[in-house]
Coordinates of C-alpha atoms in Angstrom, one line a residue:
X121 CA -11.0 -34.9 -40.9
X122 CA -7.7 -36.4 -40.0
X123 CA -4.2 -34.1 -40.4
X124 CA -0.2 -36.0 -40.3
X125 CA 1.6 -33.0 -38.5
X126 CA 5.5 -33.9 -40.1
X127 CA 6.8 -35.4 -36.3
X128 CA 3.8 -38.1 -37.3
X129 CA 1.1 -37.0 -35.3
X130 CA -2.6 -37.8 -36.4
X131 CA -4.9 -35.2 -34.9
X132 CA -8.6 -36.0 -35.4
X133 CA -9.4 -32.8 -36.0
X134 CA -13.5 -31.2 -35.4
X135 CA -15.6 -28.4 -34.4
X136 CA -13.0 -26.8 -31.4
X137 CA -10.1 -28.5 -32.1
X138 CA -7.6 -26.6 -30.3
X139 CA -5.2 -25.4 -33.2
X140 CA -8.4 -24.0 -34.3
X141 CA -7.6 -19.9 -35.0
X142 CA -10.5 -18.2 -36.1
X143 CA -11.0 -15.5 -33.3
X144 CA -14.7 -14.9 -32.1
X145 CA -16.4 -12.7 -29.9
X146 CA -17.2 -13.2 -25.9
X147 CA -20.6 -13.5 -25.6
X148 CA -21.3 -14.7 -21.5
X149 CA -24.7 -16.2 -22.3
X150 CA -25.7 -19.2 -20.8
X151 CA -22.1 -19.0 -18.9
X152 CA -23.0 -17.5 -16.3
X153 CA -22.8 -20.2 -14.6
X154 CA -20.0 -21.0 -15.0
X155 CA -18.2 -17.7 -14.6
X156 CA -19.8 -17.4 -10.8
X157 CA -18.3 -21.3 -10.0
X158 CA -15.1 -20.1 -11.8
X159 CA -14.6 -16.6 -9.9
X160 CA -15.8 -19.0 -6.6
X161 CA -13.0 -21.7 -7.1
X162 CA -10.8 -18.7 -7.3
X163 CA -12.0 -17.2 -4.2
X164 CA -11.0 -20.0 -1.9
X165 CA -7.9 -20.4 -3.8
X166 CA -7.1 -16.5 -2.8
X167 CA -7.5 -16.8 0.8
X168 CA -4.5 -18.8 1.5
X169 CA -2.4 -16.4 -0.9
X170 CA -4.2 -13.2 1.4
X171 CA -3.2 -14.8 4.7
X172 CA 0.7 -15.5 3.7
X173 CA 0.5 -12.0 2.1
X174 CA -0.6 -10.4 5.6
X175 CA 2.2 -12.1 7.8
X176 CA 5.3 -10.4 6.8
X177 CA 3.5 -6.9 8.2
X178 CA 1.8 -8.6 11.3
X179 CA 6.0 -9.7 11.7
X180 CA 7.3 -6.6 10.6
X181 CA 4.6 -4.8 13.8
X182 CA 4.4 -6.7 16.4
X183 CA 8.1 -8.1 16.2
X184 CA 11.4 -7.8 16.6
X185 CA 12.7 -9.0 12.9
X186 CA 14.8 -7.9 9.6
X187 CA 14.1 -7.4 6.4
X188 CA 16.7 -10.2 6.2
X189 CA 14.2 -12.7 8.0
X190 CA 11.5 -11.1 5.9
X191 CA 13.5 -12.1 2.8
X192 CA 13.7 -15.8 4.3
X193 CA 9.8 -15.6 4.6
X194 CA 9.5 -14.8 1.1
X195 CA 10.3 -18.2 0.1
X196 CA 7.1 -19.3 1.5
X197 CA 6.1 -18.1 -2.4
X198 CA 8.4 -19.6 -4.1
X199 CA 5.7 -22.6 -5.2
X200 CA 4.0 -20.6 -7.3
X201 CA 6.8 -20.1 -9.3
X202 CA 8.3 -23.8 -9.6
X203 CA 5.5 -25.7 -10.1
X204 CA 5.8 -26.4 -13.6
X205 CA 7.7 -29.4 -11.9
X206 CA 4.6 -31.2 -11.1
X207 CA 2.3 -29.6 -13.4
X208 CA 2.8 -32.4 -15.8
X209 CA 2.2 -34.8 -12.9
X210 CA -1.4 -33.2 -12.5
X211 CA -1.8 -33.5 -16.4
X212 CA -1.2 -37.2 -16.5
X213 CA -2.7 -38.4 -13.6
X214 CA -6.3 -39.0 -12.7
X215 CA -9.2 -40.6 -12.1
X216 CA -11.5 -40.4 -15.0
X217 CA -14.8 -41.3 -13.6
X218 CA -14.3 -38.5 -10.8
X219 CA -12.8 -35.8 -13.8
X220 CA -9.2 -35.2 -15.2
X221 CA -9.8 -31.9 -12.6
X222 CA -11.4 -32.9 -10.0
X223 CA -9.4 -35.9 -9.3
X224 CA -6.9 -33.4 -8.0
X225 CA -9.1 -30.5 -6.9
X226 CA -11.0 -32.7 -4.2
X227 CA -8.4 -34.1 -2.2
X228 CA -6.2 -30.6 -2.8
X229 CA -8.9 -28.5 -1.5
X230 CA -9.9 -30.6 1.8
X231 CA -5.8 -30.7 2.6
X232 CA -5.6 -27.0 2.5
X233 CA -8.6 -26.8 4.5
X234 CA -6.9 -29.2 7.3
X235 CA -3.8 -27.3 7.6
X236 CA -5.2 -23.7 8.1
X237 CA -7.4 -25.3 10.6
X238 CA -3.9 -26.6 12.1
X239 CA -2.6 -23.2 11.7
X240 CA -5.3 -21.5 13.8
X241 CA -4.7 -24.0 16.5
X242 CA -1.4 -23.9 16.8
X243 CA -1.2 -19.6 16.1
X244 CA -1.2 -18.5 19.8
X245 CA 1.9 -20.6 20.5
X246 CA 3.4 -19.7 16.9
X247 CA 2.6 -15.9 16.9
X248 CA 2.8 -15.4 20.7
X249 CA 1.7 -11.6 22.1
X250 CA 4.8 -11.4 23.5
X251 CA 8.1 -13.3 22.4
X252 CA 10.0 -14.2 19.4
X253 CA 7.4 -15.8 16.6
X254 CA 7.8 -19.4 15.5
X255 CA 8.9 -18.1 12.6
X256 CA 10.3 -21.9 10.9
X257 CA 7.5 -23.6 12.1
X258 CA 5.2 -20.6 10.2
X259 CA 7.1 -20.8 7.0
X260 CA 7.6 -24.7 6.7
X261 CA 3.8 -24.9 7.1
X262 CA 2.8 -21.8 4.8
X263 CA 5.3 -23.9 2.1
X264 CA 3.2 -26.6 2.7
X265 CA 0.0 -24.5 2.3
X266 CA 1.4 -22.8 -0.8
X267 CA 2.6 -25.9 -2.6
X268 CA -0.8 -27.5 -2.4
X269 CA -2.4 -23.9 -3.7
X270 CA -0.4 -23.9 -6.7
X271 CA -1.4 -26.7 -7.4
X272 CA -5.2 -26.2 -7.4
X273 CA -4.0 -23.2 -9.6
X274 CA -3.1 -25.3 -12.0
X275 CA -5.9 -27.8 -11.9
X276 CA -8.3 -24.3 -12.1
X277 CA -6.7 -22.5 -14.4
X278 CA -6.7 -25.5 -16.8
X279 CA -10.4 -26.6 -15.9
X280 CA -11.1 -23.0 -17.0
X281 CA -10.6 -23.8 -20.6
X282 CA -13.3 -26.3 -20.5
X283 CA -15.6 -25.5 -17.9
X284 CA -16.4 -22.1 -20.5
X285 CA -17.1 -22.3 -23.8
X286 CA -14.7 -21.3 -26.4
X287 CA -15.2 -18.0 -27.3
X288 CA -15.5 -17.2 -23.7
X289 CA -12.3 -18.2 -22.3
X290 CA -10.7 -14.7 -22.2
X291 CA -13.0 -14.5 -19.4
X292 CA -11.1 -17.0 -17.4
X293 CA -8.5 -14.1 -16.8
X294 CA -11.0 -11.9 -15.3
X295 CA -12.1 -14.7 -13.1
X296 CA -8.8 -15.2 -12.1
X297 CA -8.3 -11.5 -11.4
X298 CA -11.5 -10.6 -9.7
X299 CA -12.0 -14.1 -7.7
X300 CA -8.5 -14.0 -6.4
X301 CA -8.3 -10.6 -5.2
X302 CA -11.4 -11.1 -3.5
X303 CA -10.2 -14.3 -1.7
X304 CA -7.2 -12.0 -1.0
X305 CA -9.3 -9.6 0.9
X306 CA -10.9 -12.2 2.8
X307 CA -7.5 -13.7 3.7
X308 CA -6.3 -10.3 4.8
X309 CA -8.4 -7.7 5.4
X310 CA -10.6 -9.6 7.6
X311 CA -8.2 -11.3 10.0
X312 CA -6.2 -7.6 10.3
X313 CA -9.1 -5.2 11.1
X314 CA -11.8 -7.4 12.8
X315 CA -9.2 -8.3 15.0
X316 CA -8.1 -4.6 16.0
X317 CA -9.8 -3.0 19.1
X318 CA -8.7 0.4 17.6
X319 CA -10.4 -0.3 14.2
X320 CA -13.6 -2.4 15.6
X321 CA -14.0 0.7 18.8
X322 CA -13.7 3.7 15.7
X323 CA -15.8 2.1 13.1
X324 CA -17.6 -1.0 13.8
X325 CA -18.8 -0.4 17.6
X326 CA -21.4 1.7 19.0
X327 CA -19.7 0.8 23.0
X328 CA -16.1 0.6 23.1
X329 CA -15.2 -2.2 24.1
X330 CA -11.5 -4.8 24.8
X331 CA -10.4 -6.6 21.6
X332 CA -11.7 -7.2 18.6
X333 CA -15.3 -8.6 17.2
X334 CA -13.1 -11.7 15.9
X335 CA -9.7 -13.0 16.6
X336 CA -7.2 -14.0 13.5
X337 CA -7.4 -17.7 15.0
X338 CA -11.6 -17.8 15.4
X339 CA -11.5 -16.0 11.5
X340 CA -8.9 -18.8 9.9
X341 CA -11.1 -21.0 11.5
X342 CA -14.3 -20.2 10.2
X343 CA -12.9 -19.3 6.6
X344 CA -11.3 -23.1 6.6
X345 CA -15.2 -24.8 7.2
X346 CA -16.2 -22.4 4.6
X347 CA -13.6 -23.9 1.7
X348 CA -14.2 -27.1 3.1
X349 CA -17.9 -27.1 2.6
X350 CA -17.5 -25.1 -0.8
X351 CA -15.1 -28.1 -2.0
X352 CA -18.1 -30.7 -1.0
X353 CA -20.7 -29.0 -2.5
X354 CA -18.5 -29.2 -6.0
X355 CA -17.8 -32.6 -5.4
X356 CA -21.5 -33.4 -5.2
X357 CA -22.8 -31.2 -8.2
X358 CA -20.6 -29.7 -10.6
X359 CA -19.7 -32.3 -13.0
X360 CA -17.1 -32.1 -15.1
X361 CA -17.2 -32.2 -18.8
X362 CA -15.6 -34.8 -20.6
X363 CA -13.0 -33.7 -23.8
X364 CA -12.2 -37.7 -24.5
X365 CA -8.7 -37.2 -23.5
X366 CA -8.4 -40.8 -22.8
X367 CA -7.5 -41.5 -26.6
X368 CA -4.1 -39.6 -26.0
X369 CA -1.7 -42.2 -24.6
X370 CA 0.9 -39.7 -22.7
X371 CA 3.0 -41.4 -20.0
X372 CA 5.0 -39.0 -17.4
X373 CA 8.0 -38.9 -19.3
X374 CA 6.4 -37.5 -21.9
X375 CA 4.4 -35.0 -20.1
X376 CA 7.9 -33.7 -19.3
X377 CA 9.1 -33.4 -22.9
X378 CA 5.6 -31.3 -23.4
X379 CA 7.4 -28.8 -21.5
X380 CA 10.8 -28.6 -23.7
X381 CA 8.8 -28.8 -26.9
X382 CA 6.9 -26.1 -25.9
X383 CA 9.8 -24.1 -25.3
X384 CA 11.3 -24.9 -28.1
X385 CA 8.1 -23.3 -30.2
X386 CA 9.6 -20.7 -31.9
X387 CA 9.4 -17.4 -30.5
X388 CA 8.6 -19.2 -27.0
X389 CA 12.1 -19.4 -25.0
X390 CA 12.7 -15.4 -26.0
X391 CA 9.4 -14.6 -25.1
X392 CA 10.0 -16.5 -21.9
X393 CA 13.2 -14.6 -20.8
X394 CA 11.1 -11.8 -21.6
X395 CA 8.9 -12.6 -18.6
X396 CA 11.5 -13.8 -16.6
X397 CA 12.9 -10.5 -16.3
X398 CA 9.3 -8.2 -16.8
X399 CA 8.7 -6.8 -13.2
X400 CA 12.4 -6.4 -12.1
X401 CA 11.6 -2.6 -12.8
X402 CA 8.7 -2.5 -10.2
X403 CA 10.4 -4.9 -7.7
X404 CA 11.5 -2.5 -5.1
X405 CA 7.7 -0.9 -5.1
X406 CA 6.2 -4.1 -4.6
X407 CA 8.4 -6.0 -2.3
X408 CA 9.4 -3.3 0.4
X409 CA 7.0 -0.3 0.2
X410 CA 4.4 -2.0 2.8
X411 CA 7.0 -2.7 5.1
X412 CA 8.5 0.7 4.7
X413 CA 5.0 2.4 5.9
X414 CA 5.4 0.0 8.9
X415 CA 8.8 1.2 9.6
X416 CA 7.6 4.9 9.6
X417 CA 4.5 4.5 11.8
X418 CA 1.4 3.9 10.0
X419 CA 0.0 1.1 11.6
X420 CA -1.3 -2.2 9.9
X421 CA -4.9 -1.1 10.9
X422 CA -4.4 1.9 8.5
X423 CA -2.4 -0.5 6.0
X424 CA -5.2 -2.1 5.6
X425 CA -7.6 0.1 5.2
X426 CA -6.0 1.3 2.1
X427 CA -5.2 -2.0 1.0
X428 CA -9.0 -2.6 1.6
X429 CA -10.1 0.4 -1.2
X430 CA -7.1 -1.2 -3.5
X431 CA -8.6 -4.6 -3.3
X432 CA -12.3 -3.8 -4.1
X433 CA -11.0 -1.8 -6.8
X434 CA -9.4 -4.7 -8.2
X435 CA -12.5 -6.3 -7.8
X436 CA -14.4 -4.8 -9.8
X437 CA -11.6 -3.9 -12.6
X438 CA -11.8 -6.8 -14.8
X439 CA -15.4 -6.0 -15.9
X440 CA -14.3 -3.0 -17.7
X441 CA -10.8 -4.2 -18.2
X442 CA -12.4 -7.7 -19.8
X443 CA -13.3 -5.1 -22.8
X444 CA -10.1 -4.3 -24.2
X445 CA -8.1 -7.8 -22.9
X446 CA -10.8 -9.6 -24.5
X447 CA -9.6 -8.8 -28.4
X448 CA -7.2 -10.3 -30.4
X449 CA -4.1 -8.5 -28.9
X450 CA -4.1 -8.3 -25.5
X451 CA -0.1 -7.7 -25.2
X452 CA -0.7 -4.4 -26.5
X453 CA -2.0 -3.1 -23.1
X454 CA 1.2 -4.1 -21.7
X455 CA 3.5 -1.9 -23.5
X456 CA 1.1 1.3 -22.6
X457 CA 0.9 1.0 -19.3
X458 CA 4.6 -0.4 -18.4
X459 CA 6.6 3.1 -19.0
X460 CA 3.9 4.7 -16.6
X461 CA 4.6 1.7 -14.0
X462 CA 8.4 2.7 -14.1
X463 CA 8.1 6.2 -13.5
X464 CA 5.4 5.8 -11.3
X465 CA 8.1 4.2 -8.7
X466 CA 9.4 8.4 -8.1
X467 CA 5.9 9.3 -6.7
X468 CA 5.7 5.9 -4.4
X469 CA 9.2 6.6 -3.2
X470 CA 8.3 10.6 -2.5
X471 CA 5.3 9.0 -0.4
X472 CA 7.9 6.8 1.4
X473 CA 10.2 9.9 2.3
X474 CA 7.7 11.9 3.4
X475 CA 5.2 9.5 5.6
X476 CA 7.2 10.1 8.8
X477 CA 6.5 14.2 8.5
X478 CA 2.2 13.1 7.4
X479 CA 1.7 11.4 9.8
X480 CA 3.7 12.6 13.1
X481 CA 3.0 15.7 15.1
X482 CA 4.2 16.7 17.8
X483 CA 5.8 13.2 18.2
X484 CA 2.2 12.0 17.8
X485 CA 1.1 9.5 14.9
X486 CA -2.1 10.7 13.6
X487 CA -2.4 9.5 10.2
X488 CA -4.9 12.2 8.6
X489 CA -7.9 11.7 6.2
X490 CA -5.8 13.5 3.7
X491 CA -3.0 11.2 4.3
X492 CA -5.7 8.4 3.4
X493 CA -6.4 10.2 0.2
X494 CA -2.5 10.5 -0.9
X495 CA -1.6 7.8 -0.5
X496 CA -4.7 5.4 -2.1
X497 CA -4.1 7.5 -5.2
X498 CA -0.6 6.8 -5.4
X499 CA -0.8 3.0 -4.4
X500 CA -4.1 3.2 -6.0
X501 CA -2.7 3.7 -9.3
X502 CA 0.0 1.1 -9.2
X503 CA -2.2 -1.3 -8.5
X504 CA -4.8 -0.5 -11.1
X505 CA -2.0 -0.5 -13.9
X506 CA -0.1 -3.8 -12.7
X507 CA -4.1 -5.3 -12.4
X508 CA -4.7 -4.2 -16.1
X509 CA -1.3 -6.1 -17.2
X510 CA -2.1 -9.1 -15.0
X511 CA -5.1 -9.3 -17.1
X512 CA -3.3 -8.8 -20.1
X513 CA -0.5 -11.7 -19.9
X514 CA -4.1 -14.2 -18.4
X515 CA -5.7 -13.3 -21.3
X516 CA -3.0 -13.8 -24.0
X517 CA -1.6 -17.0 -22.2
X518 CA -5.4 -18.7 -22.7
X519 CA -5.2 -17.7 -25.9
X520 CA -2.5 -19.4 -27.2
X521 CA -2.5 -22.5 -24.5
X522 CA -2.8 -25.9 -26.3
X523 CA -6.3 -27.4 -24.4
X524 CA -5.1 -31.3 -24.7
X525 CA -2.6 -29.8 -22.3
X526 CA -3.8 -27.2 -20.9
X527 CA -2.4 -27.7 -17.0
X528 CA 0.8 -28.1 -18.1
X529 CA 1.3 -24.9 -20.9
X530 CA -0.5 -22.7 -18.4
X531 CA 1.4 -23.3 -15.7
X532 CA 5.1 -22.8 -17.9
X533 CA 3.7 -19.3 -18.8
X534 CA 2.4 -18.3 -15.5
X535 CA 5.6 -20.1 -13.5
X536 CA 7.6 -17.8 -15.5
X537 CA 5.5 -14.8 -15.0
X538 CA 5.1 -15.4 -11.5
X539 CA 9.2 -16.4 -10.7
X540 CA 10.1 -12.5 -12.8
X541 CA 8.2 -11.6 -9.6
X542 CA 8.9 -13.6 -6.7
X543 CA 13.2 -13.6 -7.7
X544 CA 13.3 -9.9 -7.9
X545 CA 11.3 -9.2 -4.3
X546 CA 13.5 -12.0 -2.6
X547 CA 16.8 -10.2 -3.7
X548 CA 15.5 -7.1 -2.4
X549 CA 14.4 -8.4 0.5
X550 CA 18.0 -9.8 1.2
X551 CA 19.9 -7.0 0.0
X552 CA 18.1 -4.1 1.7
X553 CA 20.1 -4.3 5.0
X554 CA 23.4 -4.2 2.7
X555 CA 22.8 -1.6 0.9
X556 CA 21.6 0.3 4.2
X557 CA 24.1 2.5 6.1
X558 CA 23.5 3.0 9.5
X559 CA 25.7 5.1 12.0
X560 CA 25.6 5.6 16.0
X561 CA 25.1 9.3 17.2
X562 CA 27.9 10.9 18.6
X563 CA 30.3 8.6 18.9
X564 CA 29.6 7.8 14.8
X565 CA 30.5 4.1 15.0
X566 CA 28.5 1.7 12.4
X567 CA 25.4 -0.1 13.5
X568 CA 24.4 -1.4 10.0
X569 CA 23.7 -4.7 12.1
X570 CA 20.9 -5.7 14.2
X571 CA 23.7 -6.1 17.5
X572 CA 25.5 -3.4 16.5
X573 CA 21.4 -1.2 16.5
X574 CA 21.4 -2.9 20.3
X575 CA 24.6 -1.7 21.2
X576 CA 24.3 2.0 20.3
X577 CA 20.4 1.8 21.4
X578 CA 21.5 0.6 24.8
X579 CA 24.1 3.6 25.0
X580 CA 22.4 6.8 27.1
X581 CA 21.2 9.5 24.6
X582 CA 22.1 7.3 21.1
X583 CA 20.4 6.8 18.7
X584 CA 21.3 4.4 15.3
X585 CA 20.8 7.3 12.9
X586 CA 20.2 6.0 9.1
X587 CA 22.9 7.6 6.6
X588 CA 21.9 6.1 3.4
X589 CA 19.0 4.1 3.3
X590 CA 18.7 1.2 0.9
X591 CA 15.1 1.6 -0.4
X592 CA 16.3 4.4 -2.8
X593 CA 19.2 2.7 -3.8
X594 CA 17.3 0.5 -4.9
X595 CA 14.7 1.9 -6.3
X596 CA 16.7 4.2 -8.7
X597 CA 18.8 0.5 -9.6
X598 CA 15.3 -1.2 -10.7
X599 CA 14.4 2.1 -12.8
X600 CA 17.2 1.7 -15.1
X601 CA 17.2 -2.3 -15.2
X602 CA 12.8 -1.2 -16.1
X603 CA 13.7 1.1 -19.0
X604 CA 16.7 -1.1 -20.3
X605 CA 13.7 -4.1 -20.1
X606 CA 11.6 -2.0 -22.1
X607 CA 13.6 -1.2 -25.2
X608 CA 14.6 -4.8 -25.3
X609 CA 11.8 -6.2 -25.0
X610 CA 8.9 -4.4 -26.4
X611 CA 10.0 -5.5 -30.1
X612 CA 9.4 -9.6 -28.6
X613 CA 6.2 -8.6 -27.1
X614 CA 5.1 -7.4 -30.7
X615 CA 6.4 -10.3 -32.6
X616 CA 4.8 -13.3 -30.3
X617 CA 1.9 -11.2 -30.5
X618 CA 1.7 -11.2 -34.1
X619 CA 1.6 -15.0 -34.5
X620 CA -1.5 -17.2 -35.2
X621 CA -2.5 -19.0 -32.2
X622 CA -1.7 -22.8 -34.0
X623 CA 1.4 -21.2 -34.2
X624 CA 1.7 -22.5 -30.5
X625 CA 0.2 -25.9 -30.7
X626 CA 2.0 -28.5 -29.7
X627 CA 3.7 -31.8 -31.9
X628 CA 4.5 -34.4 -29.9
X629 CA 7.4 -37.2 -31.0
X630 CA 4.8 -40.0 -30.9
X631 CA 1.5 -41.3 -33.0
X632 CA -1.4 -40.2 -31.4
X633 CA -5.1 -39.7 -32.0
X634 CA -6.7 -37.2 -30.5
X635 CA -10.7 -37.0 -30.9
X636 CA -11.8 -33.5 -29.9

């Protein structure tokens, strides 16, 4: 059955065609399989994310740096969110005897693998115990490393949609979610605590003893082999299946109009500035609270250890989570839980106020079971909802992505996504010490500055005293900009939603056959 779409496209057109619309139930039988290599391949992907997520508070501890130079580290992310400019590339190019995903997966993976091994070599000199860090050569090689991860995010996230079957590819987003995280921990948790006497003395040793079990450099080390040696093993035995894509003639330049005539669906470049704007609200809570804790004592021992409960708990979330993102509208989620997200930024910043009077007595930092407890519920809670929403906008993307061009459709709807995030956190970042007003005791001069801090610091009995601090300010700004999102916005959510997925398939300006 053949169909002449009116831009004079044939589609060949069989059993899972991809304009195909009729909605059916997950059932993971006899995917298991796949879904364990799936949430695997998004393991490895995670631990480079974990261990450039775990810098800026190793940084922000051990070192003498600004939330300025912790906004300059932030661009270290910045891939994630611009590679829709070479998502195309990874679309049209291949090797089809190897697989249209493995062709790039392969060589990907071992590349990452190389350059954390460099990175643990070179750390000591880098991240020196004592001493400014190396902090260009750190973020010129975590761009590297980050530019070659979102890449194997787009080769995975695409390979997704054919390595499950149909009706099982809103699992893909749980995948995501739960093999990510997990890599995350890995990338983090690991090098932070097994590293710490402190933590390894309390809870791991029965003999105290100097240093930790591991060292970050020994752990990068042994995690690299690991994704090497995962990466081989796939090479060797997962083959991949082939969708007779070689019948769609699609040079480079055309891969690149796929992306305009995708946003020029209708519906799709509103729906687009929607996301491009979605987490401003939450910005301040995700970009600056961690460091904040820092700032007011708690160590990154104790940072982690809640980060460790949050992580497992996202973990295990998409299993009951896959329930309701699973069904035809998984936008609606979304909407429920985004008005809680907003006002849940009041509670975090109460806990950001009132963390130097938890945790200190007597001039003492003790931070308290109790403390523990107040603080995973609160941070605990944010993450649960802005897990259930990542979910969400997985599931809904794979739903309506085109699978002829599945690398490239993905990656425009998670670019998005993902630069609503990273944009808002860098501007944060940068404005924080503006919008921070800082005043010498006594003699009341400004020392908003880092030299100005070392001039009143080195004056006997001063201290810089903070008059207005800029978290706040900017929490309360993000609030507003949040709410104004949401009455905006929630009618576009609706009306995307609302539209059959072959609503969303693509016609390209050219005859092609395409035998799916």
């Amino acid at each position: 059955m053949s169909k002449t779409t009116k831009n004079g496209i044939e589609i060949e057109k069989s059993v899972g065609a991809p304009n195909d619309s009729t909605w059916q139930k997950p059932n993971p039988k006899g995917d298991w399989c796949n879904i364990f290599l799936l949430t695997l391949l998004y393991i490895i992907q995670g631990v480079p994310f974990g261990l450039t997520s775990i810098l800026p508070i190793i940084i922000q501890s051990n070192y003498s740096v600004t939330y300025n130079d912790q906004g300059s580290f932030s661009f270290v992310l910045w891939p994630y969110s611009i590679r829709i400019l070479w998502a195309p590339i990874v679309d049209s190019f291949y090797i089809r005897w190897i697989g249209q995903r493995k062709s790039w997966f392969i060589p990907v993976q071992y590349l990452i693998g190389a350059l954390l091994l460099c990175f643990a070599y070179n750390m000591d000199e880098w991240l020196p115990e004592s001493g400014k860090p190396n902090l260009t050569m750190i973020v010129c090689l975590f761009l590297v490393i980050n530019f070659l991860n979102t890449t194997q995010d787009i080769v995975v996230d695409s390979w997704a949609l054919t390595m499950l079957k149909k009706n099982n590819t809103s699992y893909a987003g749980s995948c995501n979610f739960a093999g990510l995280n997990a890599g995350v921990f890995i990338g983090s948790v690991f090098p932070i605590l097994l590293s710490s006497e402190k933590f390894c003395n309390k809870y791991l040793r029965f003999t105290p003893d100097s240093g930790g079990i591991f060292n970050i450099r020994d752990i990068i080390f042994f995690w690299s082999i690991i994704m090497i040696s995962i990466t081989t093993l796939v090479a060797i035995f997962k083959k991949e299946k082939d969708i007779n894509l070689e019948d769609v003639k699609i040079t480079i330049f055309q891969s690149y109009k796929l992306i305009w005539n995708i946003i020029k669906r209708p519906g799709m470049g509103i729906f687009l500035i929607a996301l491009l704007t979605s987490s401003i609200g939450y910005a301040t809570m995700e970009a600056v609270s961690y460091l904040k804790l820092v700032d007011a004592g708690v160590s990154k021992d104790s940072i982690m250890i809640i980060n460790t409960a949050m992580i497992v708990l996202k973990i295990i979330l998409p299993i009951p989570a896959s329930k309701y993102t699973g069904g035809p509208k998984p936008l609606k989620l979304i909407f429920k839980f985004t008005l809680i997200r907003l006002l849940w930024n009041i509670p975090y910043a109460l806990l950001i106020y009132y963390t130097p009077l938890l945790i200190t007595n007597n001039g003492v930092v003790n931070v308290s079971v109790y403390y523990y407890l107040i603080s995973g519920f609160i941070i605990g809670i944010n993450d649960l909802l802005n897990g259930i929403m990542i979910i969400s906008y997985t599931a809904f993307f794979i739903k309506i992505t085109d699978s002829r061009f599945a690398g490239t459709y993905l990656t425009l709807l998670n670019s998005f996504r993902i630069l609503g995030w990273i944009t808002p956190n860098t501007v944060i970042l940068k404005m924080f010490d503006i919008l921070t007003f800082k005043k010498c005791s006594n003699d009341g001069h400004d020392c908003s500055t880092t030299d100005f801090q070392n001039i009143c610091n080195t004056k006997q009995s001063h201290n810089c005293v903070t008059i207005v601090d800029g978290y706040y300010i900017e929490v309360a700004i993000c609030i507003v900009i949040g709410f104004v999102w949401y009455s905006i916005c929630k009618r576009i959510y609706k009306n995307v939603e609302l539209k059959d997925p072959s609503h969303w398939i693509v016609d390209m300006n050219k005859h092609i056959s395409v035998n799916i």
